Coordinates of C-alpha atoms and ligand atoms in Angstrom, one line a residue:
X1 CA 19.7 7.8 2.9
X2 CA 23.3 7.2 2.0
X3 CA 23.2 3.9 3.8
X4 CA 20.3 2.6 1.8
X5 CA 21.9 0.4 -1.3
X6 CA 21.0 2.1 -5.0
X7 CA 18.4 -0.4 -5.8
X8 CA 16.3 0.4 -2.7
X9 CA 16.6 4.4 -3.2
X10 CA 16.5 4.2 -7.1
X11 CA 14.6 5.5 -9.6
X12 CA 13.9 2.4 -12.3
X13 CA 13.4 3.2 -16.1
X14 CA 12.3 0.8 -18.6
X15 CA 13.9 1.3 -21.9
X16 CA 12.1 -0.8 -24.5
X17 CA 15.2 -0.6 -26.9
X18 CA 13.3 -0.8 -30.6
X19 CA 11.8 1.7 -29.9
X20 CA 13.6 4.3 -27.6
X21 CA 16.0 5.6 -30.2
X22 CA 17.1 5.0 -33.5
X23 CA 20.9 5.8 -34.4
X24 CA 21.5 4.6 -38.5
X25 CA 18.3 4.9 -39.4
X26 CA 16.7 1.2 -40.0
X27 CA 13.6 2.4 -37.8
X28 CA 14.5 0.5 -34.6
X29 CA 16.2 2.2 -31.5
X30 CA 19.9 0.5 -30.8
X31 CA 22.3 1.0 -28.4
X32 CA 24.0 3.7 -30.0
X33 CA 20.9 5.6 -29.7
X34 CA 20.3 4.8 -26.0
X35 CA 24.0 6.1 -25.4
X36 CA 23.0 9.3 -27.2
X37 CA 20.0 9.7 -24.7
X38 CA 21.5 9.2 -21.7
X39 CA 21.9 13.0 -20.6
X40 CA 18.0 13.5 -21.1
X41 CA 17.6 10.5 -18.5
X42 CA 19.8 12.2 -16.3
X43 CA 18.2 15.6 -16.7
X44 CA 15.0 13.8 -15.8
X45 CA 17.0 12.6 -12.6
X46 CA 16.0 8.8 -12.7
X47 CA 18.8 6.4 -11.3
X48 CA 18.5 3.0 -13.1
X49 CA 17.9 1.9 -16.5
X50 CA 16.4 -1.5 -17.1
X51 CA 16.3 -2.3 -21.1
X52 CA 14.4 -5.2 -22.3
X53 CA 16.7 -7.7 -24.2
X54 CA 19.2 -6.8 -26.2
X55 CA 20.3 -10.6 -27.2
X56 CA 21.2 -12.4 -30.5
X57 CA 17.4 -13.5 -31.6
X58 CA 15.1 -14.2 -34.4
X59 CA 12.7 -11.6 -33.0
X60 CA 9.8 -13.6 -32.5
X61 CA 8.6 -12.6 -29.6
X62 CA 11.1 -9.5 -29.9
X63 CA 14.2 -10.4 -28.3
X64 CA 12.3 -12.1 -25.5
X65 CA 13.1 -15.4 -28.0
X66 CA 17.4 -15.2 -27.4
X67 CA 19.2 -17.4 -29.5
X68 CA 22.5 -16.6 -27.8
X69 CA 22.8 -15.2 -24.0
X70 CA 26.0 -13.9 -24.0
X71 CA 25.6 -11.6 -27.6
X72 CA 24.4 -8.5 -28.7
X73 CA 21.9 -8.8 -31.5
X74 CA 23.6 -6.9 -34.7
X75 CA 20.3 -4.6 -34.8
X76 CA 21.2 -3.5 -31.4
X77 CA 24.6 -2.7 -32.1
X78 CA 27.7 -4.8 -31.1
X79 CA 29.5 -6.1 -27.4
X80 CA 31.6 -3.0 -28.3
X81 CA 28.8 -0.7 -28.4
X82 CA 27.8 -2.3 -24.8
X83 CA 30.1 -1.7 -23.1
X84 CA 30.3 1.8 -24.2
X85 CA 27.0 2.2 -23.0
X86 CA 27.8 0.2 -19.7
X87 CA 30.8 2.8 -19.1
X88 CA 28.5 5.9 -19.9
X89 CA 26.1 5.0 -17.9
X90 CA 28.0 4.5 -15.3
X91 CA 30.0 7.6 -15.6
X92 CA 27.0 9.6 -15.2
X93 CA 26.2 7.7 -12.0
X94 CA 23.3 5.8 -13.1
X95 CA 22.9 2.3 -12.9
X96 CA 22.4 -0.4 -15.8
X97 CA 19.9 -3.9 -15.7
X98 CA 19.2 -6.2 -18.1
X99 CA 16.8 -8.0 -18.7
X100 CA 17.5 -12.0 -18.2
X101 CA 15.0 -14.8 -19.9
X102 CA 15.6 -17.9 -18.0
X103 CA 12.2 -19.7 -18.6
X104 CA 12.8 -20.3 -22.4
X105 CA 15.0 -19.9 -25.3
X106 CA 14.8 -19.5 -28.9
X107 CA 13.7 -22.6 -30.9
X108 CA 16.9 -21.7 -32.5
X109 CA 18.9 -21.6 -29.7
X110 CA 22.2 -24.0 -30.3
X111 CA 21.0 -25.6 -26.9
X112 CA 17.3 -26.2 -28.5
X113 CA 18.7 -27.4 -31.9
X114 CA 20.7 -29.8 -30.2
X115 CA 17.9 -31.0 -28.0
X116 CA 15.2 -31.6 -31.2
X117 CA 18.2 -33.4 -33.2
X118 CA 17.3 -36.5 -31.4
X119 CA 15.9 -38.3 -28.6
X120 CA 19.0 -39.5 -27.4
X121 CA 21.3 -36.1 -27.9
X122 CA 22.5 -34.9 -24.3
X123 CA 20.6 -31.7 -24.5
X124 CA 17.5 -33.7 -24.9
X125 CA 16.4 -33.3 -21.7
X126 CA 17.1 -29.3 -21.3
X127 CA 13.6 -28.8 -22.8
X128 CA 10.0 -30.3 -21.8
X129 CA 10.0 -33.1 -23.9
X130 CA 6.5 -35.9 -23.4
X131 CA 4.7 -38.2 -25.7
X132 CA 1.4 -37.0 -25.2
X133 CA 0.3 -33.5 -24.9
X134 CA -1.9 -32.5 -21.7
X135 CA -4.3 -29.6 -21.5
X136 CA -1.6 -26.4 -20.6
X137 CA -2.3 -23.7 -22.4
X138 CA 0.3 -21.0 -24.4
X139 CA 0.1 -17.5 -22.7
X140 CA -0.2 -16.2 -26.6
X141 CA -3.1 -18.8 -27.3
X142 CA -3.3 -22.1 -28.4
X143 CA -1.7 -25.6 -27.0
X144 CA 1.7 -25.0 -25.2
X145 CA 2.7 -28.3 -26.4
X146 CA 4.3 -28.2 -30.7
X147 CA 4.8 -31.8 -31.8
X148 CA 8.8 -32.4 -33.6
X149 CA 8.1 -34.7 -36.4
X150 CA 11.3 -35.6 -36.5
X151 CA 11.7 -37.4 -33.0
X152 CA 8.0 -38.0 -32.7
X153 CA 7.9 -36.0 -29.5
X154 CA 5.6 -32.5 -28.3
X155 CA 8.3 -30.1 -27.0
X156 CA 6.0 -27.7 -24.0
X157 CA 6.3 -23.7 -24.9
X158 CA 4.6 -21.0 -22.1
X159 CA 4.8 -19.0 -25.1
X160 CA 5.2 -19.3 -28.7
X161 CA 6.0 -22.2 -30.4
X162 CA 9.3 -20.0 -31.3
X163 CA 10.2 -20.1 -27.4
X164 CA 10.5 -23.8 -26.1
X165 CA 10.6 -24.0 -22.1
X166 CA 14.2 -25.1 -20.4
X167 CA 13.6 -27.7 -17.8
X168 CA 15.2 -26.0 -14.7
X169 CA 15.0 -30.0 -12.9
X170 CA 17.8 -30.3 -14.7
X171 CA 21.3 -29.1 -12.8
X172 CA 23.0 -28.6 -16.3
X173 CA 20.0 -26.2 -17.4
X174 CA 20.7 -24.1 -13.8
X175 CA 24.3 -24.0 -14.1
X176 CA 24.6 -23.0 -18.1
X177 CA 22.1 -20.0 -17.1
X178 CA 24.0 -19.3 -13.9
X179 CA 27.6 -18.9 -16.2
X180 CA 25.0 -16.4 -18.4
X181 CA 24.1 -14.5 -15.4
X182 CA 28.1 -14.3 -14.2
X183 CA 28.9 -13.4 -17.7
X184 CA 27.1 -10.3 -17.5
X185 CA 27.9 -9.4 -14.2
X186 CA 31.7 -9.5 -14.3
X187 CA 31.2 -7.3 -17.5
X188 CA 29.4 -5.3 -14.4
X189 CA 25.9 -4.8 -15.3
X190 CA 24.1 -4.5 -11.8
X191 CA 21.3 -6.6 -11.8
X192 CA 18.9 -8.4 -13.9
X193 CA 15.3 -8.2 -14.3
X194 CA 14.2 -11.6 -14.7
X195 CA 11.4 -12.4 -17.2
X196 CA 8.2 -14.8 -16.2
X197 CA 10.2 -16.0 -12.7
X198 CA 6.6 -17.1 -11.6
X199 CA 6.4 -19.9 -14.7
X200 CA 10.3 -21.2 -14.7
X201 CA 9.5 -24.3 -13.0
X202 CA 6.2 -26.7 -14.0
X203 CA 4.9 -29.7 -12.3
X204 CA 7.1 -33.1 -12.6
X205 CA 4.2 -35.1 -13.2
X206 CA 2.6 -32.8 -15.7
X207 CA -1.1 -32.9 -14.5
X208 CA -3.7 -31.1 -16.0
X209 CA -5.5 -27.9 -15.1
X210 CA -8.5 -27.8 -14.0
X211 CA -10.9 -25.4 -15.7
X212 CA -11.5 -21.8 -15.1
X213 CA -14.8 -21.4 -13.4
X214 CA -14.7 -17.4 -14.3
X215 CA -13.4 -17.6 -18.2
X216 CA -15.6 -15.9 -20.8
X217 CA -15.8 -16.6 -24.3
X218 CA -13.9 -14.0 -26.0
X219 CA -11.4 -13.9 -23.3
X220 CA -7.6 -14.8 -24.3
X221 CA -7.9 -19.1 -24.8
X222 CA -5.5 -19.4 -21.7
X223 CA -7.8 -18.5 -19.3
X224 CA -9.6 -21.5 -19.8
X225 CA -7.9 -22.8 -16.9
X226 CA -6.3 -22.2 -13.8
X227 CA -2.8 -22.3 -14.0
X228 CA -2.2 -24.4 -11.2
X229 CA 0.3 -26.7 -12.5
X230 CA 2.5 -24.7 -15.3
X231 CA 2.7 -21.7 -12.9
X232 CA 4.0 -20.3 -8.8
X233 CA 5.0 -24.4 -8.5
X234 CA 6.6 -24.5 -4.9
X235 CA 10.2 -25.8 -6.2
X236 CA 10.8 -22.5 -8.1
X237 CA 11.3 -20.6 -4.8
X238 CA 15.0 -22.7 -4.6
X239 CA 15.9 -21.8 -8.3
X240 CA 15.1 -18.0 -7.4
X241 CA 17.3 -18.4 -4.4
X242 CA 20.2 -19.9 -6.4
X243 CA 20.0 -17.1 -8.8
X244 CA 20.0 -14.4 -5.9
X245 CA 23.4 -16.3 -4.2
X246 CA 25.2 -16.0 -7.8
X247 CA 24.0 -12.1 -8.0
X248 CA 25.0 -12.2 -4.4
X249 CA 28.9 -13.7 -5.6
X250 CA 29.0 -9.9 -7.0
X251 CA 28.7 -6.6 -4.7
X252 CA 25.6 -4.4 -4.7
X253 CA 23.7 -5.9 -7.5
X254 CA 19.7 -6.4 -8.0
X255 CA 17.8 -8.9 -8.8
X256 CA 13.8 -8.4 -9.6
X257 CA 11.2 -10.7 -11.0
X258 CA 8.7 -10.5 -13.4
X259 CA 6.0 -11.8 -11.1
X260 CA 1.9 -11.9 -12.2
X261 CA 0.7 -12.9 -8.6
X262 CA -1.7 -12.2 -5.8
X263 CA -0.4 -9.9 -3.2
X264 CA 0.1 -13.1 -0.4
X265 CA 2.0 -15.3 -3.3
X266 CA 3.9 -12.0 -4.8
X267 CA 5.5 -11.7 -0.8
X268 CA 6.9 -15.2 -1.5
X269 CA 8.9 -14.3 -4.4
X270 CA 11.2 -12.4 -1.6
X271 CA 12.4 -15.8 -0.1
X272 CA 12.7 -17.4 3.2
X273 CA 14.5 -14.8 5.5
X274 CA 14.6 -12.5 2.2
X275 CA 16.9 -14.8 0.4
X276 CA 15.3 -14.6 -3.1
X277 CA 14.6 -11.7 -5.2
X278 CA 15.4 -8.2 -3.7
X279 CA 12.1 -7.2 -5.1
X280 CA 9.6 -9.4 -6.6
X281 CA 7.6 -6.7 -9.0
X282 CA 4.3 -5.0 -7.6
X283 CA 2.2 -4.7 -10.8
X284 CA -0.6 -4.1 -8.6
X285 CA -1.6 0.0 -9.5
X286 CA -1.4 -1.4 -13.7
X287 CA -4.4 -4.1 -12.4
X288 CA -6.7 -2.3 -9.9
X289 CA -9.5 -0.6 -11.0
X290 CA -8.7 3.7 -11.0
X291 CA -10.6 4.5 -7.8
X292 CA -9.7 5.8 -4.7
X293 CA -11.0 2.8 -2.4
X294 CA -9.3 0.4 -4.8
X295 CA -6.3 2.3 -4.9
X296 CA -6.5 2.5 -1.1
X297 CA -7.0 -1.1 -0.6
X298 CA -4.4 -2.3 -2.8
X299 CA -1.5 0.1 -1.3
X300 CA -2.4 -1.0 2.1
X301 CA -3.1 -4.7 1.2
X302 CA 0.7 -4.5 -0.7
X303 CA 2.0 -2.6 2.9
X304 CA 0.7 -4.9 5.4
X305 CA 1.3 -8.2 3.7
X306 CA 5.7 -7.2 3.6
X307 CA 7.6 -9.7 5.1
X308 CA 10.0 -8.1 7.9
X309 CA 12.7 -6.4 6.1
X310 CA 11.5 -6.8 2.7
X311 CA 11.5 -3.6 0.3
X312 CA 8.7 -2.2 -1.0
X313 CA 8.4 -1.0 -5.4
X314 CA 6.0 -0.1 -7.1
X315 CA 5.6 -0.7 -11.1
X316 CA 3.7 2.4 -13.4
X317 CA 4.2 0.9 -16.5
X318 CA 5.4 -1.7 -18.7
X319 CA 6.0 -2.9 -22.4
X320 CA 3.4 -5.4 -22.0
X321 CA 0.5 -3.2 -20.2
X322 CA -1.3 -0.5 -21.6
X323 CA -0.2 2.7 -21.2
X324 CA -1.4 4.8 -18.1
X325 CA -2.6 7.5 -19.9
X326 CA -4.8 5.2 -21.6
X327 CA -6.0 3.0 -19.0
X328 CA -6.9 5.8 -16.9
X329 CA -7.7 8.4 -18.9
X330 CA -5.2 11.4 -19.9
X331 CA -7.1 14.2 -16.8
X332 CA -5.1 11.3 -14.5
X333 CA -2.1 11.0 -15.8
X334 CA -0.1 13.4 -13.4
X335 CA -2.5 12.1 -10.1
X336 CA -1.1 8.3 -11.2
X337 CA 2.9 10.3 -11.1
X338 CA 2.1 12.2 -7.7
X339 CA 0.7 8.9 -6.4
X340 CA 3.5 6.0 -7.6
X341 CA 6.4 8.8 -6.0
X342 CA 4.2 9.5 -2.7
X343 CA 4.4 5.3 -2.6
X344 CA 7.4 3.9 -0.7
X345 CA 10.6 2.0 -2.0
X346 CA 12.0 1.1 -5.1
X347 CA 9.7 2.8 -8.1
X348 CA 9.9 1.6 -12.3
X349 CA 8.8 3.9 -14.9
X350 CA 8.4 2.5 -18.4
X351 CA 10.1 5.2 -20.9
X352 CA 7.4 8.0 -22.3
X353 CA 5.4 7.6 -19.2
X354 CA 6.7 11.1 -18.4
X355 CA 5.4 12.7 -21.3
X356 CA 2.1 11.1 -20.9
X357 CA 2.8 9.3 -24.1
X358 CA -0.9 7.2 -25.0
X359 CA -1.4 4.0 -26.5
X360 CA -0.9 4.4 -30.3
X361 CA -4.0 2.8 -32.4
X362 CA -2.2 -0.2 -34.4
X363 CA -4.2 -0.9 -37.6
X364 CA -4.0 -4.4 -38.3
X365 CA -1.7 -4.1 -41.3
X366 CA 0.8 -2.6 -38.9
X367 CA 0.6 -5.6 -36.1
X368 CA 3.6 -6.5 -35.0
X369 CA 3.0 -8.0 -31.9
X370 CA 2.4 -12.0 -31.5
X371 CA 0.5 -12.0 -29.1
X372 CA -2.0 -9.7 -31.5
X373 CA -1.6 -12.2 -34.4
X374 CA -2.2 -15.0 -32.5
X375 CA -5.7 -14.4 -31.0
X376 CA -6.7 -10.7 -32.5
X377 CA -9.2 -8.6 -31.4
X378 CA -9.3 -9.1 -27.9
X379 CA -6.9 -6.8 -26.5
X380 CA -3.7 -9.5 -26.6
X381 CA -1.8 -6.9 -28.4
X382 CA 1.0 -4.6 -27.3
X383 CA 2.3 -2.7 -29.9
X384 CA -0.3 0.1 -28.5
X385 CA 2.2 0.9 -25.8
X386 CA 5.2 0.0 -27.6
X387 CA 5.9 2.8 -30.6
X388 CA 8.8 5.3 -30.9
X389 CA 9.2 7.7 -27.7
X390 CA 9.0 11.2 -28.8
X391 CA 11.8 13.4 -28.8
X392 CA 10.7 16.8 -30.5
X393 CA 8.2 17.5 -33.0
X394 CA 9.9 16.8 -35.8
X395 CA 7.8 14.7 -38.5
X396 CA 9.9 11.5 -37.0
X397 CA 9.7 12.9 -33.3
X398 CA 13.4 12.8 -33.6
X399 CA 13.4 8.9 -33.1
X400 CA 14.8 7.6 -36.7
X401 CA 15.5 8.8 -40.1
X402 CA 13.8 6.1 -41.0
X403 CA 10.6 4.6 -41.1
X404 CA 9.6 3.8 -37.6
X405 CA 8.7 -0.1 -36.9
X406 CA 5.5 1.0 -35.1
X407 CA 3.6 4.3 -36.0
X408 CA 4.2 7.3 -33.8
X409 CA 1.4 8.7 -32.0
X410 CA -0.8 11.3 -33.8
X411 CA -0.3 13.9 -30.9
X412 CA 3.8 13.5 -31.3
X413 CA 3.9 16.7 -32.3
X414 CA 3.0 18.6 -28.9
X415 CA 3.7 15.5 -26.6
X416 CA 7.4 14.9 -26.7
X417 CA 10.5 16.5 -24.7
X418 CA 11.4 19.1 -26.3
X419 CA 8.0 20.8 -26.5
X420 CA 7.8 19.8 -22.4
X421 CA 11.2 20.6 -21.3
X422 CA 10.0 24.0 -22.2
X423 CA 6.8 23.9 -20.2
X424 CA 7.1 24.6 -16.5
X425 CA 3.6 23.1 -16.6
X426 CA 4.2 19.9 -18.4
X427 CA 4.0 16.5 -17.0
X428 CA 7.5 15.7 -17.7
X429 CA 8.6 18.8 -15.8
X430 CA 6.2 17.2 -12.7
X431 CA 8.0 13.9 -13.2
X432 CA 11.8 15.7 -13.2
X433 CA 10.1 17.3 -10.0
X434 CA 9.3 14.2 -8.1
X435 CA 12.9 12.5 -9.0
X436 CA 14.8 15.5 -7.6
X437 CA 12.1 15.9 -4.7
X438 CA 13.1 11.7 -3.5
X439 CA 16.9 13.1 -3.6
X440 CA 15.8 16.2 -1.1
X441 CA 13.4 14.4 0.8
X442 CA 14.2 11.0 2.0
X443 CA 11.3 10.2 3.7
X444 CA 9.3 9.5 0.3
X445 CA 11.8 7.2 0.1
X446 CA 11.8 5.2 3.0
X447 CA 9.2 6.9 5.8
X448 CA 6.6 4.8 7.0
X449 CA 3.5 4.4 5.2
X450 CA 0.3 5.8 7.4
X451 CA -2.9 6.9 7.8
X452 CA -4.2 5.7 4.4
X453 CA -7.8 7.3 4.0
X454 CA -10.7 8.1 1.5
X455 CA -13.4 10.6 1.4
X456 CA -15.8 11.9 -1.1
X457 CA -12.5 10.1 -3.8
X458 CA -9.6 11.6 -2.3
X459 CA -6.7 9.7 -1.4
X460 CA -4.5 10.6 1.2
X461 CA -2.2 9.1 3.2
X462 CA 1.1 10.2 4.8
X463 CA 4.6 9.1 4.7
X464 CA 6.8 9.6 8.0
X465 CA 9.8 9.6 8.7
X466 CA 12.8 12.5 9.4
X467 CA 9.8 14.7 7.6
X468 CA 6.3 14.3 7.8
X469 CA 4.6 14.3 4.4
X470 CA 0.9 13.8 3.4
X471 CA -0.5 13.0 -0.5
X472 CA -4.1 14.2 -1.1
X473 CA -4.7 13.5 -4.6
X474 CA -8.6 13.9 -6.4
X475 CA -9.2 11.4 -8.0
X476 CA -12.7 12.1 -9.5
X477 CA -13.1 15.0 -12.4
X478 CA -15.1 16.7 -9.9
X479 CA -13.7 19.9 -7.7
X480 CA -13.6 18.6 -4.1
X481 CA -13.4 20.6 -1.1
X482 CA -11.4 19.0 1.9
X483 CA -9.5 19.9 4.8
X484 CA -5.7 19.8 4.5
X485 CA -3.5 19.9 7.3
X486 CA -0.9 22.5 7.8
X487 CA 1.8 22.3 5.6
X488 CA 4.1 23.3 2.9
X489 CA 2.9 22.6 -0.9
X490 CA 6.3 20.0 -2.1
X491 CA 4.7 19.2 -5.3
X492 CA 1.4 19.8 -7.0
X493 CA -0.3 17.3 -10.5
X494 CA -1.1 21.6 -11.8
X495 CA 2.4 22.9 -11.7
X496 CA 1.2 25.8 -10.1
X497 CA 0.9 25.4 -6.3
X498 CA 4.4 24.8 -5.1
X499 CA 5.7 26.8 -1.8
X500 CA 2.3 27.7 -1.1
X501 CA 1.4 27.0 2.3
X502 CA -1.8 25.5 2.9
X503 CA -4.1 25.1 6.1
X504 CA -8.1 24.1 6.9
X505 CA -10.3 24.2 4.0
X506 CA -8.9 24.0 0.2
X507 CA -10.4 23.3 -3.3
X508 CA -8.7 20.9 -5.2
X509 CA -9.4 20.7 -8.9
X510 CA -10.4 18.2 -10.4
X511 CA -7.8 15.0 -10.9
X512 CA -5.6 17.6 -8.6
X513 CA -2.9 16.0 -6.3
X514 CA -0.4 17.5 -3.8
X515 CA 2.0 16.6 -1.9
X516 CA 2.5 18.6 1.1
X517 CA 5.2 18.8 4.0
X518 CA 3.5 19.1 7.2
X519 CA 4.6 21.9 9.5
Ligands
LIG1 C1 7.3 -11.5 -20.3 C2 7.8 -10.3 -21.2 O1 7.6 -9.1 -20.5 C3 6.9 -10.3 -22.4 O2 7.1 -9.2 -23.2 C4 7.3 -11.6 -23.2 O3 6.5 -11.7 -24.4 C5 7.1 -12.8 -22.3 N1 7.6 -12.7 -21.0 C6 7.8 -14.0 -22.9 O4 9.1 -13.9 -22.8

């Protein structure tokens, strides 16, 4: 297991930092307070911590709008209170990722400012700069293309009008992002999750889209059309593949990719002979419907389609997806857990997902989000998933002293860690579980993935390797009797069926998992 590098036995937790914790009080998590949490994450035995950016920025788009790569925004904290962190966590043996935005910048980026000052400025070209708009469409609604009086030009944004898009054709526009990425990584961060790598690159002749056959009225305005030409172009697999060999310049580093695909285009994200990202993201359990067969199809889909030698992860949540518990209802929460650490390879965990934290109603005074304000009322939004992580049942769940920048959930005051910690039974105790159970048992780390099979809803399917071990989770909220095989109970969704040994006929309860290791 040893002999595995970190990245493909780790643990990966998403730290959204706003709203993880809050250390002096303005209502928005920092550094400071991430540093002050880092025990907990240690106690719940993950091994990585990816935090969403932490950059100089306007907050538009919340940090995901950087204004300087190679800063610390001051409501974050300062570089010294980075590298603090970066030593602490390291200390403790974890490992630290940021989070890396090469497909846009601010619109007040010194690099943008330059570029809209005028047509002939030498940054000019290091944004999509045309006369005539065509049909693309922004991922948060609207044109992509904002017209610059000034120079009488429309500058292309994949995202707010806040966010213009870099133009990675041009070798200046690689290299300036390539310094950011060795900026970071001689500071020794070790790795980088890299935001929207699927859109960096567009097409050079700017053709249109053609229309989206399937859109429905109501649905978000950029699924109008298919993305064929603004999105997965083939020229961006060469910019991934530079990006690896700079991560590559460094020892045992990651790099992952924000990728939105199709299983068969998601494999190409890991490069020719693997020379592109180490793992391309598998958002495939946040998208497919909560059913065993789908569930079945998807995992083996995901399994055959690896190219030779490519690793396996598998995503559970993230700051722009709903939250589990809400997608799938709460009764599932702990079958989704027993399922994503039964799964092979490299697994992400977005923070409060072991508390069973649920989306958080927004009113629409209290949007924040965007996306939300852009197009509202049709699901766009994400502050849901976004509010303060709970800590104890304090009135402020222990997050701020302040006023919170989202609204904590109503149920804050019996789902948070301290109340859990203390429960043998709670889900977070399950999730400390399964981290510590990957450390014991290597083969849910790395055995092959077999026998995948449904009946009457169950999912099982069995992991082999220097063990043999078999997940049978229920995924109806019916009670389901099946034959088990004989075995050892490693880990059970209840809390209350571990050691038992099990044989021929059992009951499982409903939305009742187990994992069991086979005699
Ligand atoms: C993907 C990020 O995850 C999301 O939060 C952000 O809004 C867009 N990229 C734009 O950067």
């Amino acid at each position: 297991m040893q002999e595995l590098e970190w990245w493909k036995r780790a643990v990966i937790y998403e730290v959204y930092p706003r709203s993880f914790q809050d250390s002096n009080g303005d209502g928005v998590g920092d550094l400071r307070g991430i540093l002050r949490r880092l025990d907990y994450l240690v106690e719940l035995g993950i091994d990585a911590i990816w935090i969403s950016p932490i950059y100089p920025s306007p907050m538009a788009d919340f940090g995901y709008d950087i204004s300087d790569y190679c800063g610390i925004d001051p409501l974050f904290g300062t570089m010294a209170d980075f590298d603090t962190l970066l030593a602490e966590v390291h200390r403790r043996g974890l490992r630290l990722i940021l989070d890396f935005v090469p497909n846009h910048t601010s619109d007040q980026h010194r690099w943008f400012l330059e570029s809209r000052s005028s047509r002939d400025n030498s940054k000019r070209d290091w944004y999509l700069w045309r006369d005539q708009p065509n049909n693309w469409k922004s991922n948060f609604g609207g044109s992509a293309w904002e017209f610059d009086e000034k120079t009488g030009q429309y500058y292309y944004h994949s995202f707010l009008k806040q966010q213009p898009d870099l133009n990675w054709r041009n070798p200046a526009v690689a290299q300036a992002m390539f310094d950011v990425l060795r900026f970071w990584l001689q500071k020794g961060v070790d790795g980088f999750r890299v935001d929207v790598m699927w859109l960096i690159i567009k097409d050079d002749q700017f053709r249109d889209n053609p229309p989206n056959p399937g859109y429905r009225p109501g649905s978000p305005s950029s699924h109008r059309f298919l993305t064929v030409y603004n999105s997965d172009r083939p020229e961006v697999h060469a910019i991934v593949a530079e990006m690896r060999r700079v991560v590559d310049e460094f020892s045992d580093r990651v790099l992952i990719g924000e990728v939105y695909l199709p299983v068969p285009e998601l494999m190409t994200y890991y490069g020719k002979n693997l020379t592109g990202a180490n793992l391309p993201f598998n958002f495939h359990l946040l998208q497919c419907p909560w059913s065993a067969p789908a569930i079945a199809e998807v995992v083996g889909e995901y399994d055959r389609a690896l190219p030779q030698g490519a690793w396996p992860n598998w995503v559970l949540g993230n700051h722009d997806q709903p939250r589990i518990a809400s997608r799938i209802g709460s009764h599932q929460t702990r079958v989704a857990a027993l399922l994503l650490f039964a799964l092979p390879g490299t697994l992400t965990l977005y923070y409060g997902e072991e508390l069973g934290m649920t989306n958080v109603p927004i009113a629409p005074e209290q949007v924040q989000d965007p996306a939300e304000k852009n197009e509202p009322g049709i699901g766009q939004g994400r502050d849901p998933e976004r509010t303060p992580m709970c800590w104890d049942q304090s009135p402020l769940a222990g997050f701020t002293t302040g006023v919170p920048w989202l609204p904590l959930g109503d149920d804050h005051s019996c789902v948070n860690v301290a109340v859990e910690q203390q429960a043998s039974a709670s889900i977070l105790s399950l999730y400390t579980k399964l981290c510590a159970l990957r450390k014991t048992h290597p083969t849910l780390v790395s055995g092959q993935l077999q026998a995948i099979q449904v009946e009457q809803n169950v999912l099982r399917f069995r992991r082999s390797g220097a063990e043999e071990i078999e997940a049978v989770l229920n995924m109806t909220h019916e009670t389901i009797t099946v034959p088990l095989p004989q075995g050892t109970v490693l880990a059970a969704t209840h809390g209350d069926r571990e050691g038992q040994t099990v044989t021929g006929l059992a009951t499982l309860r409903p939305a009742e998992g187990l994992l069991l290791l086979l005699a």
